[in-house]
PDB file of N, CA, C and O in Angstrom:
ATOM      1  N   GLN O  24      45.613 166.267-143.791  1.00  0.00           N
ATOM      2  CA  GLN O  24      46.046 164.950-143.394  1.00  0.00           C
ATOM      3  C   GLN O  24      46.857 165.054-142.114  1.00  0.00           C
ATOM      4  O   GLN O  24      47.156 166.116-141.641  1.00  0.00           O
ATOM      5  N   GLY O  25      47.211 163.937-141.583  1.00  0.00           N
ATOM      6  CA  GLY O  25      47.957 163.905-140.338  1.00  0.00           C
ATOM      7  C   GLY O  25      47.298 162.939-139.376  1.00  0.00           C
ATOM      8  O   GLY O  25      46.462 162.128-139.770  1.00  0.00           O
ATOM      9  N   ALA O  26      47.674 163.031-138.129  1.00  0.00           N
ATOM     10  CA  ALA O  26      47.150 162.115-137.116  1.00  0.00           C
ATOM     11  C   ALA O  26      45.657 162.349-136.881  1.00  0.00           C
ATOM     12  O   ALA O  26      45.186 163.484-136.882  1.00  0.00           O
ATOM     13  N   LEU O  27      44.928 161.252-136.706  1.00  0.00           N
ATOM     14  CA  LEU O  27      43.491 161.310-136.430  1.00  0.00           C
ATOM     15  C   LEU O  27      43.191 160.556-135.143  1.00  0.00           C
ATOM     16  O   LEU O  27      43.868 159.586-134.813  1.00  0.00           O
ATOM     17  N   VAL O  28      42.165 160.994-134.446  1.00  0.00           N
ATOM     18  CA  VAL O  28      41.648 160.273-133.285  1.00  0.00           C
ATOM     19  C   VAL O  28      40.273 159.746-133.677  1.00  0.00           C
ATOM     20  O   VAL O  28      39.414 160.501-134.105  1.00  0.00           O
ATOM     21  N   VAL O  29      40.086 158.425-133.553  1.00  0.00           N
ATOM     22  CA  VAL O  29      38.824 157.787-133.915  1.00  0.00           C
ATOM     23  C   VAL O  29      38.272 157.095-132.679  1.00  0.00           C
ATOM     24  O   VAL O  29      38.899 156.187-132.137  1.00  0.00           O
ATOM     25  N   CYS O  30      37.104 157.530-132.230  1.00  0.00           N
ATOM     26  CA  CYS O  30      36.421 156.904-131.092  1.00  0.00           C
ATOM     27  C   CYS O  30      35.169 156.201-131.604  1.00  0.00           C
ATOM     28  O   CYS O  30      34.563 156.630-132.581  1.00  0.00           O
ATOM     29  N   PHE O  31      34.794 155.119-130.932  1.00  0.00           N
ATOM     30  CA  PHE O  31      33.655 154.315-131.364  1.00  0.00           C
ATOM     31  C   PHE O  31      32.936 153.737-130.158  1.00  0.00           C
ATOM     32  O   PHE O  31      33.551 153.354-129.172  1.00  0.00           O
ATOM     33  N   SER O  32      31.617 153.661-130.265  1.00  0.00           N
ATOM     34  CA  SER O  32      30.825 152.949-129.270  1.00  0.00           C
ATOM     35  C   SER O  32      29.613 152.337-129.957  1.00  0.00           C
ATOM     36  O   SER O  32      28.947 152.998-130.739  1.00  0.00           O
ATOM     37  N   PRO O  33      29.312 151.065-129.645  1.00  0.00           N
ATOM     38  CA  PRO O  33      28.105 150.464-130.191  1.00  0.00           C
ATOM     39  C   PRO O  33      26.846 151.090-129.591  1.00  0.00           C
ATOM     40  O   PRO O  33      25.776 151.020-130.168  1.00  0.00           O
ATOM     41  N   GLU O  34      27.019 151.708-128.420  1.00  0.00           N
ATOM     42  CA  GLU O  34      25.914 152.394-127.741  1.00  0.00           C
ATOM     43  C   GLU O  34      26.426 153.728-127.212  1.00  0.00           C
ATOM     44  O   GLU O  34      26.871 153.813-126.071  1.00  0.00           O
ATOM     45  N   PRO O  35      26.384 154.786-128.036  1.00  0.00           N
ATOM     46  CA  PRO O  35      26.970 156.065-127.651  1.00  0.00           C
ATOM     47  C   PRO O  35      26.470 156.643-126.328  1.00  0.00           C
ATOM     48  O   PRO O  35      27.183 157.383-125.671  1.00  0.00           O
ATOM     49  N   SER O  36      25.261 156.297-125.923  1.00  0.00           N
ATOM     50  CA  SER O  36      24.742 156.855-124.674  1.00  0.00           C
ATOM     51  C   SER O  36      25.369 156.200-123.445  1.00  0.00           C
ATOM     52  O   SER O  36      25.255 156.726-122.344  1.00  0.00           O
ATOM     53  N   LYS O  37      26.041 155.063-123.625  1.00  0.00           N
ATOM     54  CA  LYS O  37      26.677 154.373-122.500  1.00  0.00           C
ATOM     55  C   LYS O  37      28.157 154.716-122.486  1.00  0.00           C
ATOM     56  O   LYS O  37      28.941 154.179-123.263  1.00  0.00           O
ATOM     57  N   GLU O  38      28.534 155.618-121.605  1.00  0.00           N
ATOM     58  CA  GLU O  38      29.888 156.153-121.615  1.00  0.00           C
ATOM     59  C   GLU O  38      30.964 155.121-121.306  1.00  0.00           C
ATOM     60  O   GLU O  38      32.117 155.302-121.657  1.00  0.00           O
ATOM     61  N   ASP O  39      30.605 153.999-120.690  1.00  0.00           N
ATOM     62  CA  ASP O  39      31.613 152.982-120.383  1.00  0.00           C
ATOM     63  C   ASP O  39      31.855 152.018-121.536  1.00  0.00           C
ATOM     64  O   ASP O  39      32.628 151.079-121.419  1.00  0.00           O
ATOM     65  N   ARG O  40      31.230 152.242-122.689  1.00  0.00           N
ATOM     66  CA  ARG O  40      31.346 151.332-123.836  1.00  0.00           C
ATOM     67  C   ARG O  40      32.187 151.910-124.977  1.00  0.00           C
ATOM     68  O   ARG O  40      32.229 151.343-126.047  1.00  0.00           O
ATOM     69  N   TRP O  41      32.854 153.023-124.768  1.00  0.00           N
ATOM     70  CA  TRP O  41      33.626 153.663-125.836  1.00  0.00           C
ATOM     71  C   TRP O  41      35.010 153.040-125.972  1.00  0.00           C
ATOM     72  O   TRP O  41      35.618 152.593-125.005  1.00  0.00           O
ATOM     73  N   GLY O  42      35.523 153.034-127.208  1.00  0.00           N
ATOM     74  CA  GLY O  42      36.878 152.598-127.493  1.00  0.00           C
ATOM     75  C   GLY O  42      37.512 153.549-128.492  1.00  0.00           C
ATOM     76  O   GLY O  42      36.834 154.386-129.080  1.00  0.00           O
ATOM     77  N   MET O  43      38.825 153.430-128.667  1.00  0.00           N
ATOM     78  CA  MET O  43      39.494 154.271-129.660  1.00  0.00           C
ATOM     79  C   MET O  43      40.417 153.415-130.514  1.00  0.00           C
ATOM     80  O   MET O  43      41.003 152.440-130.040  1.00  0.00           O
ATOM     81  N   LEU O  44      40.491 153.761-131.787  1.00  0.00           N
ATOM     82  CA  LEU O  44      41.351 153.083-132.742  1.00  0.00           C
ATOM     83  C   LEU O  44      42.787 153.506-132.460  1.00  0.00           C
ATOM     84  O   LEU O  44      43.065 154.695-132.314  1.00  0.00           O
ATOM     85  N   THR O  45      43.693 152.543-132.345  1.00  0.00           N
ATOM     86  CA  THR O  45      45.065 152.858-131.963  1.00  0.00           C
ATOM     87  C   THR O  45      46.062 152.381-133.001  1.00  0.00           C
ATOM     88  O   THR O  45      45.726 151.613-133.904  1.00  0.00           O
ATOM     89  N   THR O  46      47.298 152.822-132.841  1.00  0.00           N
ATOM     90  CA  THR O  46      48.390 152.425-133.723  1.00  0.00           C
ATOM     91  C   THR O  46      49.488 151.784-132.879  1.00  0.00           C
ATOM     92  O   THR O  46      50.362 152.477-132.363  1.00  0.00           O
ATOM     93  N   PRO O  47      49.422 150.458-132.702  1.00  0.00           N
ATOM     94  CA  PRO O  47      50.472 149.787-131.932  1.00  0.00           C
ATOM     95  C   PRO O  47      51.831 149.951-132.608  1.00  0.00           C
ATOM     96  O   PRO O  47      51.927 149.980-133.833  1.00  0.00           O
ATOM     97  N   GLY O  48      52.859 150.083-131.805  1.00  0.00           N
ATOM     98  CA  GLY O  48      54.210 150.212-132.350  1.00  0.00           C
ATOM     99  C   GLY O  48      54.533 151.573-132.908  1.00  0.00           C
ATOM    100  O   GLY O  48      55.560 151.748-133.557  1.00  0.00           O
ATOM    101  N   SER O  49      53.669 152.549-132.661  1.00  0.00           N
ATOM    102  CA  SER O  49      53.949 153.893-133.169  1.00  0.00           C
ATOM    103  C   SER O  49      55.104 154.512-132.384  1.00  0.00           C
ATOM    104  O   SER O  49      55.477 154.038-131.316  1.00  0.00           O
ATOM    105  N   ASP O  50      55.661 155.568-132.936  1.00  0.00           N
ATOM    106  CA  ASP O  50      56.759 156.254-132.265  1.00  0.00           C
ATOM    107  C   ASP O  50      56.295 156.749-130.894  1.00  0.00           C
ATOM    108  O   ASP O  50      55.150 157.183-130.746  1.00  0.00           O
ATOM    109  N   PRO O  51      57.173 156.683-129.896  1.00  0.00           N
ATOM    110  CA  PRO O  51      56.784 157.221-128.594  1.00  0.00           C
ATOM    111  C   PRO O  51      56.641 158.738-128.672  1.00  0.00           C
ATOM    112  O   PRO O  51      57.187 159.374-129.572  1.00  0.00           O
ATOM    113  N   GLY O  52      55.915 159.273-127.754  1.00  0.00           N
ATOM    114  CA  GLY O  52      55.777 160.719-127.707  1.00  0.00           C
ATOM    115  C   GLY O  52      54.378 161.188-128.045  1.00  0.00           C
ATOM    116  O   GLY O  52      53.454 160.393-128.177  1.00  0.00           O
ATOM    117  N   GLN O  53      54.260 162.479-128.180  1.00  0.00           N
ATOM    118  CA  GLN O  53      52.984 163.141-128.400  1.00  0.00           C
ATOM    119  C   GLN O  53      52.865 163.595-129.851  1.00  0.00           C
ATOM    120  O   GLN O  53      53.865 163.826-130.525  1.00  0.00           O
ATOM    121  N   VAL O  54      51.629 163.736-130.294  1.00  0.00           N
ATOM    122  CA  VAL O  54      51.351 164.268-131.622  1.00  0.00           C
ATOM    123  C   VAL O  54      50.154 165.212-131.486  1.00  0.00           C
ATOM    124  O   VAL O  54      49.260 164.968-130.683  1.00  0.00           O
ATOM    125  N   ASP O  55      50.177 166.301-132.219  1.00  0.00           N
ATOM    126  CA  ASP O  55      49.073 167.247-132.175  1.00  0.00           C
ATOM    127  C   ASP O  55      47.992 166.845-133.169  1.00  0.00           C
ATOM    128  O   ASP O  55      48.286 166.454-134.293  1.00  0.00           O
ATOM    129  N   VAL O  56      46.752 166.924-132.722  1.00  0.00           N
ATOM    130  CA  VAL O  56      45.591 166.650-133.562  1.00  0.00           C
ATOM    131  C   VAL O  56      44.781 167.935-133.619  1.00  0.00           C
ATOM    132  O   VAL O  56      44.423 168.496-132.580  1.00  0.00           O
ATOM    133  N   LYS O  57      44.485 168.394-134.832  1.00  0.00           N
ATOM    134  CA  LYS O  57      43.748 169.640-135.012  1.00  0.00           C
ATOM    135  C   LYS O  57      42.287 169.329-135.298  1.00  0.00           C
ATOM    136  O   LYS O  57      41.970 168.524-136.165  1.00  0.00           O
ATOM    137  N   ILE O  58      41.408 169.956-134.543  1.00  0.00           N
ATOM    138  CA  ILE O  58      39.963 169.819-134.725  1.00  0.00           C
ATOM    139  C   ILE O  58      39.401 171.228-134.829  1.00  0.00           C
ATOM    140  O   ILE O  58      39.288 171.927-133.820  1.00  0.00           O
ATOM    141  N   GLY O  59      39.101 171.644-136.046  1.00  0.00           N
ATOM    142  CA  GLY O  59      38.665 173.020-136.244  1.00  0.00           C
ATOM    143  C   GLY O  59      39.785 173.964-135.835  1.00  0.00           C
ATOM    144  O   GLY O  59      40.899 173.852-136.316  1.00  0.00           O
ATOM    145  N   HIS O  60      39.503 174.851-134.898  1.00  0.00           N
ATOM    146  CA  HIS O  60      40.512 175.790-134.425  1.00  0.00           C
ATOM    147  C   HIS O  60      41.275 175.269-133.203  1.00  0.00           C
ATOM    148  O   HIS O  60      42.201 175.902-132.734  1.00  0.00           O
ATOM    149  N   MET O  61      40.897 174.099-132.691  1.00  0.00           N
ATOM    150  CA  MET O  61      41.549 173.528-131.517  1.00  0.00           C
ATOM    151  C   MET O  61      42.695 172.608-131.919  1.00  0.00           C
ATOM    152  O   MET O  61      42.602 171.889-132.905  1.00  0.00           O
ATOM    153  N   VAL O  62      43.756 172.622-131.128  1.00  0.00           N
ATOM    154  CA  VAL O  62      44.856 171.679-131.289  1.00  0.00           C
ATOM    155  C   VAL O  62      45.004 170.952-129.959  1.00  0.00           C
ATOM    156  O   VAL O  62      45.179 171.577-128.920  1.00  0.00           O
ATOM    157  N   ILE O  63      44.917 169.619-130.027  1.00  0.00           N
ATOM    158  CA  ILE O  63      44.965 168.804-128.815  1.00  0.00           C
ATOM    159  C   ILE O  63      46.092 167.801-128.960  1.00  0.00           C
ATOM    160  O   ILE O  63      46.229 167.156-130.001  1.00  0.00           O
ATOM    161  N   SER O  64      46.886 167.662-127.919  1.00  0.00           N
ATOM    162  CA  SER O  64      48.009 166.736-127.936  1.00  0.00           C
ATOM    163  C   SER O  64      47.558 165.359-127.444  1.00  0.00           C
ATOM    164  O   SER O  64      46.870 165.248-126.429  1.00  0.00           O
ATOM    165  N   HIS O  65      47.919 164.319-128.194  1.00  0.00           N
ATOM    166  CA  HIS O  65      47.621 162.931-127.829  1.00  0.00           C
ATOM    167  C   HIS O  65      48.904 162.122-127.893  1.00  0.00           C
ATOM    168  O   HIS O  65      49.803 162.434-128.681  1.00  0.00           O
ATOM    169  N   ALA O  66      48.979 161.060-127.108  1.00  0.00           N
ATOM    170  CA  ALA O  66      50.076 160.111-127.275  1.00  0.00           C
ATOM    171  C   ALA O  66      49.951 159.520-128.676  1.00  0.00           C
ATOM    172  O   ALA O  66      48.837 159.279-129.160  1.00  0.00           O
ATOM    173  N   SER O  67      51.066 159.303-129.351  1.00  0.00           N
ATOM    174  CA  SER O  67      50.983 158.857-130.745  1.00  0.00           C
ATOM    175  C   SER O  67      50.252 157.528-130.891  1.00  0.00           C
ATOM    176  O   SER O  67      49.576 157.304-131.895  1.00  0.00           O
ATOM    177  N   TRP O  68      50.304 156.640-129.892  1.00  0.00           N
ATOM    178  CA  TRP O  68      49.595 155.358-130.007  1.00  0.00           C
ATOM    179  C   TRP O  68      48.079 155.544-129.980  1.00  0.00           C
ATOM    180  O   TRP O  68      47.351 154.668-130.428  1.00  0.00           O
ATOM    181  N   GLU O  69      47.606 156.692-129.475  1.00  0.00           N
ATOM    182  CA  GLU O  69      46.173 156.976-129.418  1.00  0.00           C
ATOM    183  C   GLU O  69      45.621 157.500-130.739  1.00  0.00           C
ATOM    184  O   GLU O  69      44.436 157.751-130.850  1.00  0.00           O
ATOM    185  N   THR O  70      46.480 157.653-131.725  1.00  0.00           N
ATOM    186  CA  THR O  70      46.051 158.206-133.010  1.00  0.00           C
ATOM    187  C   THR O  70      46.138 157.145-134.104  1.00  0.00           C
ATOM    188  O   THR O  70      46.700 156.070-133.909  1.00  0.00           O
ATOM    189  N   THR O  71      45.594 157.490-135.252  1.00  0.00           N
ATOM    190  CA  THR O  71      45.622 156.587-136.391  1.00  0.00           C
ATOM    191  C   THR O  71      45.768 157.395-137.667  1.00  0.00           C
ATOM    192  O   THR O  71      45.819 158.623-137.630  1.00  0.00           O
ATOM    193  N   THR O  72      45.818 156.694-138.778  1.00  0.00           N
ATOM    194  CA  THR O  72      45.963 157.349-140.087  1.00  0.00           C
ATOM    195  C   THR O  72      44.600 157.455-140.764  1.00  0.00           C
ATOM    196  O   THR O  72      43.641 156.771-140.392  1.00  0.00           O
ATOM    197  N   LEU O  73      44.538 158.266-141.795  1.00  0.00           N
ATOM    198  CA  LEU O  73      43.316 158.391-142.582  1.00  0.00           C
ATOM    199  C   LEU O  73      42.924 157.041-143.174  1.00  0.00           C
ATOM    200  O   LEU O  73      41.758 156.660-143.164  1.00  0.00           O
ATOM    201  N   GLU O  74      43.901 156.303-143.679  1.00  0.00           N
ATOM    202  CA  GLU O  74      43.624 154.989-144.282  1.00  0.00           C
ATOM    203  C   GLU O  74      42.944 154.053-143.272  1.00  0.00           C
ATOM    204  O   GLU O  74      41.930 153.414-143.588  1.00  0.00           O
ATOM    205  N   GLN O  75      43.474 153.965-142.062  1.00  0.00           N
ATOM    206  CA  GLN O  75      42.887 153.092-141.044  1.00  0.00           C
ATOM    207  C   GLN O  75      41.515 153.609-140.590  1.00  0.00           C
ATOM    208  O   GLN O  75      40.602 152.822-140.333  1.00  0.00           O
ATOM    209  N   ALA O  76      41.368 154.931-140.497  1.00  0.00           N
ATOM    210  CA  ALA O  76      40.072 155.510-140.116  1.00  0.00           C
ATOM    211  C   ALA O  76      39.004 155.178-141.155  1.00  0.00           C
ATOM    212  O   ALA O  76      37.859 154.859-140.801  1.00  0.00           O
ATOM    213  N   LEU O  77      39.362 155.225-142.435  1.00  0.00           N
ATOM    214  CA  LEU O  77      38.405 154.883-143.490  1.00  0.00           C
ATOM    215  C   LEU O  77      38.039 153.405-143.467  1.00  0.00           C
ATOM    216  O   LEU O  77      36.881 153.042-143.676  1.00  0.00           O
ATOM    217  N   ILE O  78      39.012 152.546-143.200  1.00  0.00           N
ATOM    218  CA  ILE O  78      38.721 151.112-143.064  1.00  0.00           C
ATOM    219  C   ILE O  78      37.732 150.898-141.929  1.00  0.00           C
ATOM    220  O   ILE O  78      36.747 150.162-142.075  1.00  0.00           O
ATOM    221  N   ALA O  79      37.973 151.552-140.801  1.00  0.00           N
ATOM    222  CA  ALA O  79      37.080 151.429-139.636  1.00  0.00           C
ATOM    223  C   ALA O  79      35.677 151.932-139.974  1.00  0.00           C
ATOM    224  O   ALA O  79      34.674 151.298-139.624  1.00  0.00           O
ATOM    225  N   ALA O  80      35.593 153.065-140.667  1.00  0.00           N
ATOM    226  CA  ALA O  80      34.292 153.645-141.010  1.00  0.00           C
ATOM    227  C   ALA O  80      33.523 152.758-141.986  1.00  0.00           C
ATOM    228  O   ALA O  80      32.311 152.541-141.826  1.00  0.00           O
ATOM    229  N   ARG O  81      34.215 152.229-142.978  1.00  0.00           N
ATOM    230  CA  ARG O  81      33.546 151.354-143.951  1.00  0.00           C
ATOM    231  C   ARG O  81      33.016 150.083-143.279  1.00  0.00           C
ATOM    232  O   ARG O  81      31.909 149.638-143.562  1.00  0.00           O
ATOM    233  N   TYR O  82      33.817 149.510-142.409  1.00  0.00           N
ATOM    234  CA  TYR O  82      33.389 148.292-141.714  1.00  0.00           C
ATOM    235  C   TYR O  82      32.178 148.595-140.832  1.00  0.00           C
ATOM    236  O   TYR O  82      31.196 147.843-140.828  1.00  0.00           O
ATOM    237  N   PHE O  83      32.238 149.696-140.097  1.00  0.00           N
ATOM    238  CA  PHE O  83      31.107 150.060-139.241  1.00  0.00           C
ATOM    239  C   PHE O  83      29.854 150.279-140.083  1.00  0.00           C
ATOM    240  O   PHE O  83      28.757 149.838-139.711  1.00  0.00           O
ATOM    241  N   HIS O  84      29.996 150.934-141.217  1.00  0.00           N
ATOM    242  CA  HIS O  84      28.847 151.194-142.088  1.00  0.00           C
ATOM    243  C   HIS O  84      28.212 149.880-142.566  1.00  0.00           C
ATOM    244  O   HIS O  84      26.991 149.759-142.609  1.00  0.00           O
ATOM    245  N   ARG O  85      29.041 148.907-142.910  1.00  0.00           N
ATOM    246  CA  ARG O  85      28.544 147.609-143.395  1.00  0.00           C
ATOM    247  C   ARG O  85      28.019 146.722-142.269  1.00  0.00           C
ATOM    248  O   ARG O  85      27.006 146.067-142.404  1.00  0.00           O
ATOM    249  N   MET O  86      28.745 146.668-141.138  1.00  0.00           N
ATOM    250  CA  MET O  86      28.482 145.666-140.112  1.00  0.00           C
ATOM    251  C   MET O  86      27.833 146.213-138.829  1.00  0.00           C
ATOM    252  O   MET O  86      27.320 145.444-138.029  1.00  0.00           O
ATOM    253  N   GLY O  87      27.922 147.532-138.618  1.00  0.00           N
ATOM    254  CA  GLY O  87      27.335 148.122-137.422  1.00  0.00           C
ATOM    255  C   GLY O  87      28.128 147.889-136.151  1.00  0.00           C
ATOM    256  O   GLY O  87      27.613 148.039-135.048  1.00  0.00           O
ATOM    257  N   ARG O  88      29.410 147.530-136.298  1.00  0.00           N
ATOM    258  CA  ARG O  88      30.261 147.304-135.123  1.00  0.00           C
ATOM    259  C   ARG O  88      31.718 147.605-135.498  1.00  0.00           C
ATOM    260  O   ARG O  88      32.040 147.788-136.669  1.00  0.00           O
ATOM    261  N   ALA O  89      32.574 147.613-134.491  1.00  0.00           N
ATOM    262  CA  ALA O  89      33.989 147.889-134.730  1.00  0.00           C
ATOM    263  C   ALA O  89      34.648 146.728-135.466  1.00  0.00           C
ATOM    264  O   ALA O  89      34.321 145.560-135.228  1.00  0.00           O
ATOM    265  N   ASP O  90      35.565 147.032-136.352  1.00  0.00           N
ATOM    266  CA  ASP O  90      36.288 146.022-137.113  1.00  0.00           C
ATOM    267  C   ASP O  90      37.255 145.282-136.182  1.00  0.00           C
ATOM    268  O   ASP O  90      38.182 145.877-135.634  1.00  0.00           O
ATOM    269  N   PRO O  91      37.066 143.977-135.982  1.00  0.00           N
ATOM    270  CA  PRO O  91      37.931 143.234-135.068  1.00  0.00           C
ATOM    271  C   PRO O  91      39.349 143.039-135.612  1.00  0.00           C
ATOM    272  O   PRO O  91      40.243 142.654-134.858  1.00  0.00           O
ATOM    273  N   GLN O  92      39.571 143.318-136.900  1.00  0.00           N
ATOM    274  CA  GLN O  92      40.912 143.214-137.477  1.00  0.00           C
ATOM    275  C   GLN O  92      41.792 144.406-137.095  1.00  0.00           C
ATOM    276  O   GLN O  92      43.010 144.339-137.212  1.00  0.00           O
ATOM    277  N   LEU O  93      41.173 145.492-136.637  1.00  0.00           N
ATOM    278  CA  LEU O  93      41.909 146.690-136.231  1.00  0.00           C
ATOM    279  C   LEU O  93      42.172 146.631-134.730  1.00  0.00           C
ATOM    280  O   LEU O  93      41.575 145.839-134.010  1.00  0.00           O
ATOM    281  N   THR O  94      43.070 147.481-134.259  1.00  0.00           N
ATOM    282  CA  THR O  94      43.414 147.495-132.839  1.00  0.00           C
ATOM    283  C   THR O  94      42.655 148.608-132.130  1.00  0.00           C
ATOM    284  O   THR O  94      42.825 149.787-132.445  1.00  0.00           O
ATOM    285  N   TRP O  95      41.817 148.203-131.178  1.00  0.00           N
ATOM    286  CA  TRP O  95      40.990 149.131-130.409  1.00  0.00           C
ATOM    287  C   TRP O  95      41.425 149.104-128.952  1.00  0.00           C
ATOM    288  O   TRP O  95      41.685 148.048-128.396  1.00  0.00           O
ATOM    289  N   PHE O  96      41.507 150.263-128.338  1.00  0.00           N
ATOM    290  CA  PHE O  96      41.755 150.370-126.907  1.00  0.00           C
ATOM    291  C   PHE O  96      40.417 150.690-126.258  1.00  0.00           C
ATOM    292  O   PHE O  96      39.782 151.693-126.593  1.00  0.00           O
ATOM    293  N   ASN O  97      39.980 149.823-125.367  1.00  0.00           N
ATOM    294  CA  ASN O  97      38.696 150.022-124.693  1.00  0.00           C
ATOM    295  C   ASN O  97      38.925 150.258-123.217  1.00  0.00           C
ATOM    296  O   ASN O  97      39.724 149.559-122.592  1.00  0.00           O
ATOM    297  N   SER O  98      38.226 151.236-122.702  1.00  0.00           N
ATOM    298  CA  SER O  98      38.345 151.581-121.295  1.00  0.00           C
ATOM    299  C   SER O  98      37.087 152.341-120.884  1.00  0.00           C
ATOM    300  O   SER O  98      36.538 153.089-121.682  1.00  0.00           O
ATOM    301  N   PRO O  99      36.653 152.151-119.642  1.00  0.00           N
ATOM    302  CA  PRO O  99      35.483 152.905-119.182  1.00  0.00           C
ATOM    303  C   PRO O  99      35.694 154.418-119.212  1.00  0.00           C
ATOM    304  O   PRO O  99      34.746 155.176-119.174  1.00  0.00           O
ATOM    305  N   THR O 100      36.952 154.863-119.310  1.00  0.00           N
ATOM    306  CA  THR O 100      37.212 156.306-119.288  1.00  0.00           C
ATOM    307  C   THR O 100      37.392 156.919-120.677  1.00  0.00           C
ATOM    308  O   THR O 100      37.612 158.115-120.782  1.00  0.00           O
ATOM    309  N   ILE O 101      37.302 156.128-121.742  1.00  0.00           N
ATOM    310  CA  ILE O 101      37.482 156.679-123.095  1.00  0.00           C
ATOM    311  C   ILE O 101      36.489 157.803-123.371  1.00  0.00           C
ATOM    312  O   ILE O 101      36.829 158.790-124.009  1.00  0.00           O
ATOM    313  N   ALA O 102      35.261 157.683-122.890  1.00  0.00           N
ATOM    314  CA  ALA O 102      34.280 158.741-123.122  1.00  0.00           C
ATOM    315  C   ALA O 102      34.779 160.078-122.601  1.00  0.00           C
ATOM    316  O   ALA O 102      34.487 161.121-123.173  1.00  0.00           O
ATOM    317  N   ASP O 103      35.592 160.052-121.546  1.00  0.00           N
ATOM    318  CA  ASP O 103      36.142 161.292-121.007  1.00  0.00           C
ATOM    319  C   ASP O 103      37.228 161.860-121.907  1.00  0.00           C
ATOM    320  O   ASP O 103      37.543 163.041-121.831  1.00  0.00           O
ATOM    321  N   TRP O 104      37.846 161.035-122.745  1.00  0.00           N
ATOM    322  CA  TRP O 104      38.931 161.473-123.628  1.00  0.00           C
ATOM    323  C   TRP O 104      38.419 162.080-124.920  1.00  0.00           C
ATOM    324  O   TRP O 104      39.156 162.774-125.600  1.00  0.00           O
ATOM    325  N   ARG O 105      37.170 161.767-125.286  1.00  0.00           N
ATOM    326  CA  ARG O 105      36.646 162.246-126.564  1.00  0.00           C
ATOM    327  C   ARG O 105      36.699 163.759-126.618  1.00  0.00           C
ATOM    328  O   ARG O 105      36.439 164.445-125.642  1.00  0.00           O
ATOM    329  N   THR O 106      36.995 164.261-127.780  1.00  0.00           N
ATOM    330  CA  THR O 106      36.941 165.699-128.000  1.00  0.00           C
ATOM    331  C   THR O 106      35.579 166.010-128.591  1.00  0.00           C
ATOM    332  O   THR O 106      35.229 165.508-129.646  1.00  0.00           O
ATOM    333  N   LEU O 107      34.823 166.789-127.883  1.00  0.00           N
ATOM    334  CA  LEU O 107      33.487 167.156-128.352  1.00  0.00           C
ATOM    335  C   LEU O 107      33.538 168.584-128.854  1.00  0.00           C
ATOM    336  O   LEU O 107      33.934 169.479-128.135  1.00  0.00           O
ATOM    337  N   SER O 108      33.173 168.781-130.096  1.00  0.00           N
ATOM    338  CA  SER O 108      33.180 170.133-130.634  1.00  0.00           C
ATOM    339  C   SER O 108      31.787 170.477-131.148  1.00  0.00           C
ATOM    340  O   SER O 108      31.053 169.605-131.607  1.00  0.00           O
ATOM    341  N   ALA O 109      31.443 171.710-131.050  1.00  0.00           N
ATOM    342  CA  ALA O 109      30.116 172.154-131.489  1.00  0.00           C
ATOM    343  C   ALA O 109      30.169 172.611-132.917  1.00  0.00           C
ATOM    344  O   ALA O 109      31.147 172.986-133.447  1.00  0.00           O
TER     345      ALA O 109
END
């Protein structure tokens, strides 16, 4: 458990359409996110909890789009922020 980074795009091949699930009002500062053997530092507002990530995943599974009740940060550069692991 711990901080999670959740990225979403309705069209993954279009790099300018990516967004990330955020936590407004989170503590300022950085938080480490572990992906396999990698540890990457993110601003805490760029991360979310397991509970919110599951809500986002369930909504996407049912509706095929991002849950508008959650807070998403969208930017043409989000695709550059994604952590890609093999």
